[in-house]
PDB file of C-alpha atoms in Angstrom:
ATOM      1  CA  MET A   9       0.000   0.000   0.000  1.00  0.00           C
ATOM      2  CA  ASP A  10       2.845   2.422   0.844  1.00  0.00           C
ATOM      3  CA  ARG A  11       4.454   1.840  -2.553  1.00  0.00           C
ATOM      4  CA  ARG A  12       1.172   2.467  -4.343  1.00  0.00           C
ATOM      5  CA  TYR A  13       0.547   5.621  -2.270  1.00  0.00           C
ATOM      6  CA  SER A  14       4.043   6.957  -3.058  1.00  0.00           C
ATOM      7  CA  PHE A  15       3.497   6.218  -6.753  1.00  0.00           C
ATOM      8  CA  TYR A  16       0.160   8.069  -6.605  1.00  0.00           C
ATOM      9  CA  LYS A  17       1.671  11.132  -4.902  1.00  0.00           C
ATOM     10  CA  LEU A  18       4.577  11.293  -7.349  1.00  0.00           C
ATOM     11  CA  THR A  19       2.238  11.016 -10.326  1.00  0.00           C
ATOM     12  CA  ALA A  20      -0.093  13.645  -8.832  1.00  0.00           C
ATOM     13  CA  PHE A  21       2.808  16.080  -8.483  1.00  0.00           C
ATOM     14  CA  ALA A  22       3.922  15.480 -12.073  1.00  0.00           C
ATOM     15  CA  ILE A  23       0.369  15.967 -13.382  1.00  0.00           C
ATOM     16  CA  LEU A  24      -0.041  19.182 -11.394  1.00  0.00           C
ATOM     17  CA  LEU A  25       3.184  20.580 -12.845  1.00  0.00           C
ATOM     18  CA  TYR A  26       2.104  19.636 -16.356  1.00  0.00           C
ATOM     19  CA  ILE A  27      -1.346  21.230 -15.968  1.00  0.00           C
ATOM     20  CA  LEU A  28       0.248  24.441 -14.670  1.00  0.00           C
ATOM     21  CA  TYR A  29       2.672  24.388 -17.609  1.00  0.00           C
ATOM     22  CA  VAL A  30      -0.174  23.954 -20.114  1.00  0.00           C
ATOM     23  CA  ILE A  31      -2.243  26.747 -18.555  1.00  0.00           C
ATOM     24  CA  ALA A  32       0.747  29.106 -18.445  1.00  0.00           C
ATOM     25  CA  THR A  33       1.724  28.342 -22.034  1.00  0.00           C
ATOM     26  CA  HIS A  34      -1.719  28.669 -23.624  1.00  0.00           C
ATOM     27  CA  PHE A  35      -3.301  31.378 -21.493  1.00  0.00           C
ATOM     28  CA  ILE A  36      -0.362  33.542 -20.359  1.00  0.00           C
ATOM     29  CA  LEU A  37       2.859  33.120 -22.347  1.00  0.00           C
ATOM     30  CA  ASP A  38       1.375  32.579 -25.816  1.00  0.00           C
ATOM     31  CA  PRO A  39      -2.393  33.253 -25.652  1.00  0.00           C
ATOM     32  CA  GLY A  40      -2.526  33.751 -29.410  1.00  0.00           C
ATOM     33  CA  ALA A  41      -0.799  30.420 -30.098  1.00  0.00           C
ATOM     34  CA  GLU A  42       1.455  32.261 -32.565  1.00  0.00           C
ATOM     35  CA  ALA A  43       4.347  29.828 -32.141  1.00  0.00           C
ATOM     36  CA  PHE A  44       2.073  26.926 -33.041  1.00  0.00           C
ATOM     37  CA  LEU A  45       0.005  28.573 -35.772  1.00  0.00           C
ATOM     38  CA  GLN A  46       3.085  29.497 -37.805  1.00  0.00           C
ATOM     39  CA  HIS A  47       3.485  25.811 -38.697  1.00  0.00           C
ATOM     40  CA  LYS A  48      -0.040  25.480 -40.094  1.00  0.00           C
ATOM     41  CA  VAL A  49       0.683  25.798 -43.788  1.00  0.00           C
ATOM     42  CA  ASP A  50      -0.906  24.126 -46.810  1.00  0.00           C
ATOM     43  CA  ILE A  51      -4.103  23.253 -44.930  1.00  0.00           C
ATOM     44  CA  GLU A  52      -7.143  22.496 -47.093  1.00  0.00           C
ATOM     45  CA  HIS A  53      -9.688  24.416 -44.989  1.00  0.00           C
ATOM     46  CA  GLU A  54      -9.623  28.149 -44.363  1.00  0.00           C
ATOM     47  CA  LEU A  55      -8.482  28.804 -40.814  1.00  0.00           C
ATOM     48  CA  LYS A  56     -10.412  31.476 -38.909  1.00  0.00           C
ATOM     49  CA  PRO A  57      -7.956  32.336 -36.121  1.00  0.00           C
ATOM     50  CA  GLN A  58     -10.420  33.778 -33.594  1.00  0.00           C
ATOM     51  CA  ILE A  59     -12.807  30.824 -33.814  1.00  0.00           C
ATOM     52  CA  TRP A  60      -9.909  28.360 -33.781  1.00  0.00           C
ATOM     53  CA  LEU A  61      -8.409  30.053 -30.706  1.00  0.00           C
ATOM     54  CA  THR A  62     -11.726  30.001 -28.842  1.00  0.00           C
ATOM     55  CA  VAL A  63     -12.169  26.292 -29.564  1.00  0.00           C
ATOM     56  CA  MET A  64      -8.538  25.694 -28.601  1.00  0.00           C
ATOM     57  CA  TYR A  65      -9.034  27.428 -25.231  1.00  0.00           C
ATOM     58  CA  ILE A  66     -12.088  25.248 -24.530  1.00  0.00           C
ATOM     59  CA  HIS A  67     -10.165  22.181 -25.670  1.00  0.00           C
ATOM     60  CA  VAL A  68      -7.178  22.899 -23.434  1.00  0.00           C
ATOM     61  CA  GLY A  69      -9.288  23.837 -20.422  1.00  0.00           C
ATOM     62  CA  PHE A  70     -11.390  20.687 -20.473  1.00  0.00           C
ATOM     63  CA  ALA A  71      -8.349  18.534 -21.284  1.00  0.00           C
ATOM     64  CA  CYS A  72      -6.782  19.773 -18.049  1.00  0.00           C
ATOM     65  CA  LEU A  73     -10.045  19.145 -16.186  1.00  0.00           C
ATOM     66  CA  ALA A  74     -10.252  15.613 -17.600  1.00  0.00           C
ATOM     67  CA  MET A  75      -6.678  14.917 -16.525  1.00  0.00           C
ATOM     68  CA  ALA A  76      -7.280  16.220 -12.986  1.00  0.00           C
ATOM     69  CA  SER A  77     -10.698  14.640 -12.410  1.00  0.00           C
ATOM     70  CA  GLY A  78      -9.662  11.327 -13.930  1.00  0.00           C
ATOM     71  CA  PHE A  79      -6.587  11.082 -11.758  1.00  0.00           C
ATOM     72  CA  ILE A  80      -8.438  12.053  -8.572  1.00  0.00           C
ATOM     73  CA  ASN A  81     -10.776   9.117  -9.064  1.00  0.00           C
ATOM     74  CA  PHE A  82      -7.870   6.691  -8.891  1.00  0.00           C
ATOM     75  CA  SER A  83      -7.446   7.680  -5.237  1.00  0.00           C
ATOM     76  CA  ALA A  84      -8.254   4.914  -2.755  1.00  0.00           C
ATOM     77  CA  ARG A  85      -9.470   7.467  -0.199  1.00  0.00           C
ATOM     78  CA  THR A  86     -11.876   9.047  -2.688  1.00  0.00           C
ATOM     79  CA  TYR A  87     -13.293   5.679  -3.682  1.00  0.00           C
ATOM     80  CA  GLU A  88     -13.597   4.222  -0.178  1.00  0.00           C
ATOM     81  CA  THR A  89     -14.863   7.206   1.829  1.00  0.00           C
ATOM     82  CA  HIS A  90     -16.428   9.556  -0.714  1.00  0.00           C
ATOM     83  CA  ARG A  91     -18.364   7.319  -3.090  1.00  0.00           C
ATOM     84  CA  ARG A  92     -20.811  10.053  -4.109  1.00  0.00           C
ATOM     85  CA  PHE A  93     -17.960  12.426  -4.973  1.00  0.00           C
ATOM     86  CA  HIS A  94     -16.236   9.611  -6.853  1.00  0.00           C
ATOM     87  CA  ARG A  95     -19.382   9.076  -8.926  1.00  0.00           C
ATOM     88  CA  VAL A  96     -19.986  12.773  -9.631  1.00  0.00           C
ATOM     89  CA  ASN A  97     -16.324  13.334 -10.424  1.00  0.00           C
ATOM     90  CA  GLY A  98     -16.498  10.397 -12.805  1.00  0.00           C
ATOM     91  CA  TYR A  99     -19.262  12.148 -14.722  1.00  0.00           C
ATOM     92  CA  VAL A 100     -17.127  15.309 -14.760  1.00  0.00           C
ATOM     93  CA  TYR A 101     -14.360  13.255 -16.360  1.00  0.00           C
ATOM     94  CA  VAL A 102     -16.651  11.717 -18.974  1.00  0.00           C
ATOM     95  CA  SER A 103     -18.220  15.097 -19.808  1.00  0.00           C
ATOM     96  CA  SER A 104     -14.785  16.700 -20.105  1.00  0.00           C
ATOM     97  CA  VAL A 105     -13.597  13.921 -22.411  1.00  0.00           C
ATOM     98  CA  LEU A 106     -16.634  14.414 -24.656  1.00  0.00           C
ATOM     99  CA  ILE A 107     -15.963  18.155 -24.915  1.00  0.00           C
ATOM    100  CA  VAL A 108     -12.283  17.521 -25.664  1.00  0.00           C
ATOM    101  CA  ILE A 109     -13.273  15.066 -28.400  1.00  0.00           C
ATOM    102  CA  LEU A 110     -15.789  17.485 -29.938  1.00  0.00           C
ATOM    103  CA  THR A 111     -13.351  20.399 -29.960  1.00  0.00           C
ATOM    104  CA  SER A 112     -10.608  18.147 -31.296  1.00  0.00           C
ATOM    105  CA  GLY A 113     -12.975  17.127 -34.073  1.00  0.00           C
ATOM    106  CA  TYR A 114     -13.318  20.776 -35.046  1.00  0.00           C
ATOM    107  CA  MET A 115      -9.566  21.374 -35.001  1.00  0.00           C
ATOM    108  CA  ALA A 116      -8.575  18.123 -36.742  1.00  0.00           C
ATOM    109  CA  PRO A 117      -8.994  19.478 -40.304  1.00  0.00           C
ATOM    110  CA  TYR A 118      -6.536  22.268 -39.415  1.00  0.00           C
ATOM    111  CA  ALA A 119      -3.965  19.932 -37.872  1.00  0.00           C
ATOM    112  CA  THR A 120      -0.286  20.554 -38.502  1.00  0.00           C
ATOM    113  CA  GLY A 121       0.769  18.082 -41.176  1.00  0.00           C
ATOM    114  CA  GLY A 122      -2.430  18.228 -43.220  1.00  0.00           C
ATOM    115  CA  LYS A 123      -4.808  15.365 -43.977  1.00  0.00           C
ATOM    116  CA  ILE A 124      -2.594  12.585 -42.624  1.00  0.00           C
ATOM    117  CA  SER A 125      -2.468  14.320 -39.230  1.00  0.00           C
ATOM    118  CA  SER A 126      -6.223  15.000 -39.378  1.00  0.00           C
ATOM    119  CA  ILE A 127      -6.820  11.270 -39.826  1.00  0.00           C
ATOM    120  CA  GLY A 128      -4.589  10.555 -36.821  1.00  0.00           C
ATOM    121  CA  PHE A 129      -6.492  12.945 -34.553  1.00  0.00           C
ATOM    122  CA  ASN A 130      -9.853  11.590 -35.692  1.00  0.00           C
ATOM    123  CA  LEU A 131      -8.591   8.089 -34.921  1.00  0.00           C
ATOM    124  CA  LEU A 132      -7.561   9.232 -31.444  1.00  0.00           C
ATOM    125  CA  ASN A 133     -11.017  10.726 -30.897  1.00  0.00           C
ATOM    126  CA  ILE A 134     -12.786   7.523 -31.946  1.00  0.00           C
ATOM    127  CA  LEU A 135     -10.559   5.361 -29.750  1.00  0.00           C
ATOM    128  CA  TRP A 136     -10.926   7.645 -26.709  1.00  0.00           C
ATOM    129  CA  LEU A 137     -14.700   7.735 -27.070  1.00  0.00           C
ATOM    130  CA  PHE A 138     -14.818   3.935 -27.314  1.00  0.00           C
ATOM    131  CA  LEU A 139     -12.576   3.364 -24.287  1.00  0.00           C
ATOM    132  CA  THR A 140     -14.400   5.897 -22.114  1.00  0.00           C
ATOM    133  CA  SER A 141     -17.825   4.587 -23.118  1.00  0.00           C
ATOM    134  CA  THR A 142     -16.717   1.042 -22.337  1.00  0.00           C
ATOM    135  CA  ALA A 143     -15.491   2.109 -18.883  1.00  0.00           C
ATOM    136  CA  LEU A 144     -18.875   3.728 -18.251  1.00  0.00           C
ATOM    137  CA  VAL A 145     -20.792   0.630 -19.354  1.00  0.00           C
ATOM    138  CA  GLN A 146     -18.639  -1.571 -17.113  1.00  0.00           C
ATOM    139  CA  ILE A 147     -19.433   0.443 -13.972  1.00  0.00           C
ATOM    140  CA  PHE A 148     -23.144   0.520 -14.855  1.00  0.00           C
ATOM    141  CA  GLN A 149     -22.937  -3.288 -14.868  1.00  0.00           C
ATOM    142  CA  LYS A 150     -21.152  -3.246 -11.462  1.00  0.00           C
ATOM    143  CA  ARG A 151     -17.945  -4.684 -12.908  1.00  0.00           C
ATOM    144  CA  VAL A 152     -15.563  -2.625 -10.801  1.00  0.00           C
ATOM    145  CA  LEU A 153     -12.331  -4.346 -11.789  1.00  0.00           C
ATOM    146  CA  GLN A 154     -13.133  -4.129 -15.491  1.00  0.00           C
ATOM    147  CA  HIS A 155     -14.226  -0.505 -15.055  1.00  0.00           C
ATOM    148  CA  ARG A 156     -10.884   0.298 -13.444  1.00  0.00           C
ATOM    149  CA  ARG A 157      -8.940  -1.277 -16.296  1.00  0.00           C
ATOM    150  CA  TRP A 158     -10.905   0.548 -18.990  1.00  0.00           C
ATOM    151  CA  MET A 159     -10.503   3.798 -17.067  1.00  0.00           C
ATOM    152  CA  ILE A 160      -6.742   3.309 -17.088  1.00  0.00           C
ATOM    153  CA  ARG A 161      -6.916   2.841 -20.858  1.00  0.00           C
ATOM    154  CA  SER A 162      -9.107   5.935 -21.229  1.00  0.00           C
ATOM    155  CA  PHE A 163      -7.028   8.065 -18.870  1.00  0.00           C
ATOM    156  CA  ALA A 164      -3.858   7.395 -20.875  1.00  0.00           C
ATOM    157  CA  PHE A 165      -5.342   9.528 -23.674  1.00  0.00           C
ATOM    158  CA  CYS A 166      -5.155  12.561 -21.378  1.00  0.00           C
ATOM    159  CA  PHE A 167      -1.404  12.493 -22.035  1.00  0.00           C
ATOM    160  CA  THR A 168      -1.790  12.705 -25.816  1.00  0.00           C
ATOM    161  CA  ASN A 169      -0.681  16.324 -26.048  1.00  0.00           C
ATOM    162  CA  LEU A 170       2.300  15.731 -23.761  1.00  0.00           C
ATOM    163  CA  PHE A 171       3.537  12.769 -25.799  1.00  0.00           C
ATOM    164  CA  ILE A 172       2.992  14.498 -29.149  1.00  0.00           C
ATOM    165  CA  HIS A 173       5.036  17.542 -28.205  1.00  0.00           C
ATOM    166  CA  LEU A 174       7.718  15.508 -26.428  1.00  0.00           C
ATOM    167  CA  LEU A 175       8.178  13.203 -29.415  1.00  0.00           C
ATOM    168  CA  THR A 176       8.018  16.129 -31.858  1.00  0.00           C
ATOM    169  CA  PHE A 177      10.866  17.730 -29.901  1.00  0.00           C
ATOM    170  CA  VAL A 178      12.888  14.522 -30.118  1.00  0.00           C
ATOM    171  CA  PHE A 179      12.315  14.059 -33.843  1.00  0.00           C
ATOM    172  CA  HIS A 180      12.813  17.741 -34.709  1.00  0.00           C
ATOM    173  CA  GLN A 181      15.401  19.089 -32.278  1.00  0.00           C
ATOM    174  CA  MET A 182      17.423  15.953 -31.554  1.00  0.00           C
ATOM    175  CA  ILE A 183      17.221  14.006 -34.815  1.00  0.00           C
ATOM    176  CA  GLY A 184      16.840  16.955 -37.174  1.00  0.00           C
ATOM    177  CA  ILE A 185      13.654  16.019 -39.036  1.00  0.00           C
ATOM    178  CA  ALA A 186      11.526  18.891 -40.383  1.00  0.00           C
ATOM    179  CA  PHE A 187       8.985  20.169 -37.827  1.00  0.00           C
ATOM    180  CA  VAL A 188       5.830  19.256 -39.754  1.00  0.00           C
ATOM    181  CA  THR A 189       7.092  15.728 -40.429  1.00  0.00           C
ATOM    182  CA  SER A 190       8.238  15.437 -36.820  1.00  0.00           C
ATOM    183  CA  TYR A 191       4.791  16.468 -35.607  1.00  0.00           C
ATOM    184  CA  THR A 192       3.092  13.814 -37.749  1.00  0.00           C
ATOM    185  CA  LEU A 193       5.551  11.161 -36.570  1.00  0.00           C
ATOM    186  CA  GLY A 194       4.991  12.284 -32.990  1.00  0.00           C
ATOM    187  CA  LEU A 195       1.228  11.985 -33.445  1.00  0.00           C
ATOM    188  CA  TYR A 196       1.251   8.425 -34.747  1.00  0.00           C
ATOM    189  CA  SER A 197       3.901   7.355 -32.249  1.00  0.00           C
ATOM    190  CA  THR A 198       1.661   8.763 -29.523  1.00  0.00           C
ATOM    191  CA  ILE A 199      -1.277   6.662 -30.719  1.00  0.00           C
ATOM    192  CA  LEU A 200       0.855   3.566 -30.213  1.00  0.00           C
ATOM    193  CA  LEU A 201       2.061   4.735 -26.794  1.00  0.00           C
ATOM    194  CA  VAL A 202      -1.371   5.575 -25.341  1.00  0.00           C
ATOM    195  CA  LEU A 203      -2.583   2.136 -26.417  1.00  0.00           C
ATOM    196  CA  LEU A 204       0.487   0.215 -25.253  1.00  0.00           C
ATOM    197  CA  ILE A 205       1.363   1.882 -21.929  1.00  0.00           C
ATOM    198  CA  PRO A 206      -1.986   1.132 -20.198  1.00  0.00           C
ATOM    199  CA  GLU A 207      -1.706  -2.551 -21.106  1.00  0.00           C
ATOM    200  CA  VAL A 208       1.771  -2.675 -19.568  1.00  0.00           C
ATOM    201  CA  LEU A 209       0.558  -0.925 -16.392  1.00  0.00           C
ATOM    202  CA  ILE A 210      -2.498  -3.171 -16.117  1.00  0.00           C
ATOM    203  CA  ARG A 211      -0.269  -6.240 -16.318  1.00  0.00           C
ATOM    204  CA  MET A 212       2.087  -4.744 -13.722  1.00  0.00           C
ATOM    205  CA  GLY A 213      -1.014  -4.487 -11.564  1.00  0.00           C
ATOM    206  CA  LYS A 214      -0.191  -2.954  -8.218  1.00  0.00           C
ATOM    207  CA  PRO A 215       0.920   0.643  -8.943  1.00  0.00           C
ATOM    208  CA  LEU A 216      -2.432   1.705 -10.416  1.00  0.00           C
ATOM    209  CA  GLN A 217      -4.703  -0.504  -8.336  1.00  0.00           C
ATOM    210  CA  THR A 218      -5.347   2.351  -5.923  1.00  0.00           C
ATOM    211  CA  TYR A 219      -8.844   1.284  -4.932  1.00  0.00           C
ATOM    212  CA  PRO A 220      -9.760  -2.297  -4.094  1.00  0.00           C
ATOM    213  CA  HIS A 221     -11.868  -4.752  -5.996  1.00  0.00           C
ATOM    214  CA  PRO A 222     -15.029  -5.716  -4.054  1.00  0.00           C
ATOM    215  CA  ARG A 223     -13.680  -9.232  -3.521  1.00  0.00           C
ATOM    216  CA  GLU A 224     -10.502  -7.943  -1.942  1.00  0.00           C
ATOM    217  CA  LYS A 225     -10.395  -7.888   1.824  1.00  0.00           C
ATOM    218  CA  GLN A 226     -10.994  -4.393   3.179  1.00  0.00           C
ATOM    219  CA  ARG A 227      -8.571  -3.064   5.737  1.00  0.00           C
ATOM    220  CA  PRO A 228     -10.141  -1.372   8.768  1.00  0.00           C
ATOM    221  CA  HIS A 229      -9.854   2.435   8.828  1.00  0.00           C
ATOM    222  CA  VAL A 230      -7.733   3.822  11.633  1.00  0.00           C
TER     223      VAL A 230
END
């Protein structure tokens, strides 16, 4: 239990730092997304910057909310002692994911890298919707263990933006590939990662099993 709790605290700290970084970058340091928009060339659809920025702000805000609410619900304390909050927070997560998917759907045609990147983002949206819906169905059917596993798979998609930009940096800055190509490579590499990493963690078992399965013996609260 101590190892799982330490893992949870470390992950919580990392997620908090990342959310603060995203908020600072998009809402304070570069509110006009000028550094990112300069790479959007040769797109098939006319880009209306003000509408795109508004959708982007909504997208980023609810992506951060999905990351925070999803992670909070992996807490053993939340699950064991605040079941109502756990349930309501779960709906906050699902609602946030839906808004992120809808806004991503709007922005996909304007994706850096053109049509091939648009296809990648639409694929991500379809997969995330499927995984999240499956997690919801599992808990409606009282299958807690299966719900937990599908939530892990769904939650991994909250890190899509982080992985894309990290891998783009590696491909562009460290290997020397052109930015647009690096971004597309980063996108498709991210799709593989967000599908693979949860399966590895699920098979590892303990670190993400922060709340118990109903058949597990409950420890008395001190």
